[in-house]
Short mmCIF file of C-alpha atoms in Angstrom, two decimals:
data_model
loop_
_atom_site.label_atom_id
_atom_site.label_comp_id
_atom_site.label_asym_id
_atom_site.label_seq_id
_atom_site.Cartn_x
_atom_site.Cartn_y
_atom_site.Cartn_z
CA MET A 108 115.39 177.92 159.91
CA ASP A 109 117.93 177.89 162.75
CA ASP A 110 119.95 180.92 163.83
CA ALA A 111 123.05 179.87 161.88
CA SER A 112 121.11 179.46 158.62
CA ARG A 113 119.28 182.70 159.23
CA ALA A 114 122.52 184.58 159.82
CA ALA A 115 124.09 183.02 156.71
CA LEU A 116 121.08 183.99 154.59
CA LEU A 117 121.11 187.52 155.99
CA SER A 118 124.82 187.89 155.26
CA GLU A 119 124.37 186.63 151.69
CA LEU A 120 121.40 188.92 151.02
CA GLN A 121 123.22 191.95 152.41
CA ALA A 122 126.23 191.24 150.19
CA GLN A 123 124.00 190.93 147.13
CA ALA A 124 121.85 193.93 148.06
CA ASP A 125 124.80 196.30 147.92
CA GLY A 126 125.21 195.60 144.22
CA PRO A 127 126.66 198.07 141.71
CA GLN A 128 126.18 201.74 142.56
CA GLN A 129 127.63 203.27 139.38
CA ARG A 130 125.64 204.93 136.63
CA HIS A 131 126.22 203.21 133.31
CA GLU A 132 125.03 204.56 129.97
CA ILE A 133 124.56 201.95 127.25
CA HIS A 134 124.81 203.52 123.81
CA GLU A 135 124.27 201.97 120.41
CA ARG A 136 126.66 201.82 117.49
CA ALA A 137 125.00 201.42 114.10
CA SER A 138 127.48 203.07 111.73
CA GLY A 139 128.26 199.79 109.95
CA GLN A 140 124.58 199.03 109.37
CA ALA A 141 123.99 202.58 108.10
CA LEU A 142 126.90 202.35 105.67
CA CYS A 143 125.89 198.94 104.32
CA SER A 144 122.30 200.12 103.87
CA ALA A 145 123.44 203.25 102.04
CA LEU A 146 125.67 201.25 99.69
CA GLY A 147 122.88 198.77 99.01
CA ALA A 148 120.44 201.60 98.37
CA ALA A 149 122.83 203.26 95.90
CA LEU A 150 123.23 199.99 94.01
CA LEU A 151 119.48 199.35 93.82
CA LEU A 152 118.76 202.93 92.73
CA PHE A 153 121.40 202.74 90.02
CA ILE A 154 120.15 199.44 88.62
CA GLY A 155 116.51 200.49 88.92
CA GLY A 156 117.13 203.80 87.18
CA TRP A 157 119.06 202.04 84.42
CA LEU A 158 116.22 199.56 83.83
CA VAL A 159 113.60 202.32 83.71
CA SER A 160 115.61 204.30 81.19
CA LEU A 161 116.69 201.28 79.14
CA PRO A 162 113.70 201.27 76.71
CA SER A 163 114.46 204.84 75.65
CA ILE A 164 118.19 204.12 75.38
CA ILE A 165 117.75 201.15 73.04
CA HIS A 166 114.61 202.59 71.40
CA MET A 167 112.42 199.70 72.52
CA ARG A 168 108.99 200.09 70.93
CA SER A 169 107.06 197.23 72.55
CA ALA A 170 106.98 195.34 75.87
CA GLN A 171 108.55 198.29 77.63
CA TRP A 172 106.88 197.21 80.87
CA LEU A 173 109.39 194.32 81.05
CA CYS A 174 111.96 196.95 82.03
CA TRP A 175 109.74 199.46 83.75
CA VAL A 176 108.14 197.09 86.29
CA PRO A 177 111.34 195.55 87.72
CA GLY A 178 113.03 198.94 87.49
CA ALA A 179 110.27 200.58 89.50
CA LEU A 180 110.41 197.78 92.09
CA LEU A 181 114.17 198.20 92.45
CA LEU A 182 113.78 201.97 92.78
CA ALA A 183 111.18 201.49 95.53
CA ALA A 184 113.41 199.01 97.34
CA GLY A 185 116.35 201.39 97.01
CA LEU A 186 114.37 204.27 98.48
CA ALA A 187 113.22 202.07 101.37
CA LEU A 188 116.79 200.97 102.03
CA LEU A 189 117.94 204.58 101.84
CA ALA A 190 115.35 205.48 104.50
CA CYS A 191 116.70 202.65 106.66
CA ALA A 192 120.24 203.95 106.22
CA GLU A 193 119.14 207.39 107.37
CA ALA A 194 117.33 205.89 110.37
CA PHE A 195 120.34 203.77 111.32
CA SER A 196 122.61 206.80 111.12
CA ARG A 197 120.33 208.53 113.64
CA ARG A 198 120.51 205.50 115.95
CA ASN A 199 124.28 205.59 115.91
CA GLY A 200 125.54 206.97 119.20
CA ARG A 201 122.10 207.23 120.81
CA ARG A 202 121.69 206.23 124.43
CA ALA A 203 119.65 203.06 124.72
CA MET A 204 119.63 202.60 128.51
CA LEU A 205 120.73 204.43 131.63
CA LEU A 206 121.49 201.96 134.41
CA THR A 207 121.47 203.03 138.05
CA ALA A 208 121.17 201.17 141.33
CA ASP A 209 117.48 202.11 141.53
CA GLY A 210 116.31 201.40 138.00
CA VAL A 211 116.80 201.50 134.25
CA GLN A 212 115.69 204.35 131.98
CA PHE A 213 115.03 203.56 128.34
CA ALA A 214 115.42 205.95 125.41
CA ASN A 215 111.66 206.49 125.06
CA ALA A 216 110.89 206.65 128.79
CA ARG A 217 110.15 209.84 130.71
CA GLU A 218 111.46 208.29 133.91
CA ALA A 219 113.43 205.31 135.14
CA THR A 220 111.71 201.96 135.68
CA PRO A 221 112.60 200.45 139.09
CA TRP A 222 114.41 197.13 138.95
CA ASP A 223 111.68 195.77 141.22
CA CYS A 224 109.36 195.75 138.20
CA PHE A 225 111.37 192.96 136.59
CA ASP A 226 112.01 189.43 137.78
CA ALA A 227 114.20 188.19 134.92
CA PHE A 228 115.63 189.04 131.53
CA GLU A 229 117.04 187.26 128.51
CA ILE A 230 119.21 188.27 125.57
CA GLN A 231 118.33 186.82 122.18
CA GLN A 232 121.02 186.86 119.51
CA HIS A 233 119.74 187.46 115.98
CA HIS A 234 121.48 188.07 112.69
CA LEU A 235 123.33 191.41 112.99
CA ARG A 236 121.37 192.44 116.10
CA LEU A 237 120.27 191.29 119.53
CA ALA A 238 117.03 191.59 121.47
CA LEU A 239 116.91 192.31 125.19
CA VAL A 240 113.70 191.04 126.80
CA PHE A 241 112.72 191.89 130.38
CA SER A 242 110.01 189.88 132.15
CA VAL A 243 107.66 192.13 134.11
CA MET A 244 106.62 190.86 137.52
CA ALA A 245 102.98 189.95 138.06
CA GLY A 246 101.07 192.94 139.38
CA GLN A 247 103.67 195.41 138.11
CA ARG A 248 103.35 197.81 135.19
CA VAL A 249 106.02 199.70 133.30
CA GLN A 250 105.06 203.37 133.25
CA GLY A 251 106.19 206.34 131.22
CA LEU A 252 107.05 204.65 127.92
CA THR A 253 106.31 206.63 124.78
CA PRO A 254 104.41 204.31 122.40
CA PRO A 255 106.67 203.08 119.60
CA CYS A 256 105.90 204.13 116.04
CA PHE A 257 107.59 204.08 112.63
CA LYS A 258 110.02 206.75 113.86
CA SER A 259 111.22 204.27 116.48
CA LEU A 260 113.38 202.72 113.77
CA ALA A 261 115.64 205.76 114.19
CA ALA A 262 115.96 205.32 117.97
CA PRO A 263 116.59 202.38 120.33
CA ASP A 264 113.10 202.50 121.81
CA ALA A 265 111.74 199.84 124.15
CA ARG A 266 108.23 198.49 123.71
CA LEU A 267 105.86 196.36 125.74
CA VAL A 268 104.80 193.00 124.34
CA ALA A 269 102.78 190.01 125.55
CA ALA A 270 100.03 192.22 127.01
CA GLY A 271 102.54 194.23 128.98
CA MET A 272 104.16 191.21 130.63
CA ARG A 273 107.40 191.67 128.70
CA LEU A 274 109.48 194.60 127.58
CA ARG A 275 111.57 194.23 124.43
CA LEU A 276 114.49 196.31 123.23
CA TRP A 277 116.55 195.47 120.15
CA LEU A 278 120.04 196.78 119.52
CA PHE A 279 122.76 196.48 116.93
CA ASN A 280 125.95 196.95 118.96
CA PRO A 281 125.65 197.94 122.65
CA MET A 282 128.51 200.20 123.72
CA LEU A 283 129.79 201.18 127.17
CA ASP A 284 132.38 203.95 127.52
CA GLY A 285 133.22 203.65 123.81
CA ARG A 286 133.75 199.89 124.02
CA ARG A 287 131.51 197.26 122.49
CA LEU A 288 129.82 194.91 124.97
CA ASP A 289 129.47 191.27 124.05
CA ILE A 290 126.52 189.19 125.25
CA GLU A 291 128.38 187.83 128.28
CA GLU A 292 129.45 191.27 129.50
CA LEU A 293 125.99 192.77 128.98
CA THR A 294 124.39 189.82 130.79
CA GLU A 295 126.73 190.14 133.78
CA LEU A 296 126.16 193.89 134.00
CA LEU A 297 122.35 193.69 133.93
CA TYR A 298 122.26 190.65 136.21
CA ALA A 299 124.27 192.47 138.88
CA TYR A 300 121.69 195.27 139.06
CA LEU A 301 118.71 192.90 138.95
CA GLN A 302 120.17 190.55 141.56
CA ALA A 303 120.79 193.46 143.94
CA ALA A 304 117.18 194.64 143.56
CA GLN A 305 115.84 191.14 144.20
CA ALA A 306 118.05 190.82 147.27
CA ARG A 307 116.75 194.13 148.64
CA ARG A 308 113.19 192.98 148.03
CA THR A 309 113.84 189.71 149.86
CA LEU A 310 115.46 191.60 152.73
CA GLY A 311 112.36 193.74 153.00
CA LYS A 312 110.20 190.63 153.35
CA LEU A 313 112.36 188.48 155.62
CA PHE A 314 114.40 191.07 157.52
CA PRO A 315 112.43 194.36 157.37
CA GLU A 316 114.40 195.96 160.22
CA VAL A 317 117.74 195.27 158.55
CA GLN A 318 116.41 196.43 155.19
CA ARG A 319 115.20 199.73 156.65
CA PHE A 320 118.53 200.29 158.37
CA SER A 321 120.39 199.58 155.12
CA ALA A 322 118.17 202.04 153.25
CA VAL A 323 118.83 204.78 155.81
CA ARG A 324 122.57 204.11 155.74
CA HIS A 325 122.58 204.21 151.93
CA SER A 326 120.63 207.49 151.81
CA THR A 327 123.04 209.15 154.26
CA GLY A 328 126.08 207.89 152.37
CA GLN A 329 127.50 205.92 155.31
#
């Protein structure tokens, strides 16, 4: 690599390494999902209760199980959907991620995970929700995550998959400053932070003196 190419690469890396410095809080909106689940639960509970009580209403003397069995199943489904509605109402407004120049902190994490732990991410669009999947770099481990459980349905918790090589977070509607983020906006926001971290890592390998000077300048606010 000649001096001109080296200087051009250094200039490009320094421009990318600056990256975004703001703190962004990504919240989740799930009010629509909670309302739809509650309405569906009310309908199932009403129909299930009506079927269970139907034999006594019409004085059915035989084959009462033809009403009781489907009625009981509908009641169980209604209760399950009601529990989902309650969980979704708890998710509504919760903070899913805190983005800073140094790392990202998830809802179930005790501390932020440095961007250096990830080398890529992808956003998968599903019906009524999306999944955010971070690829963990080889030799890195994501620390401080509370293990997900059934209660995680009521919170936007991240969880490790693929033997810890990936981190998955699913959301209904990501919000930033009260405004819904579409996939393109969320991708651009996360990519800016990740690209800056990768540029700083490359600077540390190829231009360690420049990287150390940039770190000192950043810490002193110059």
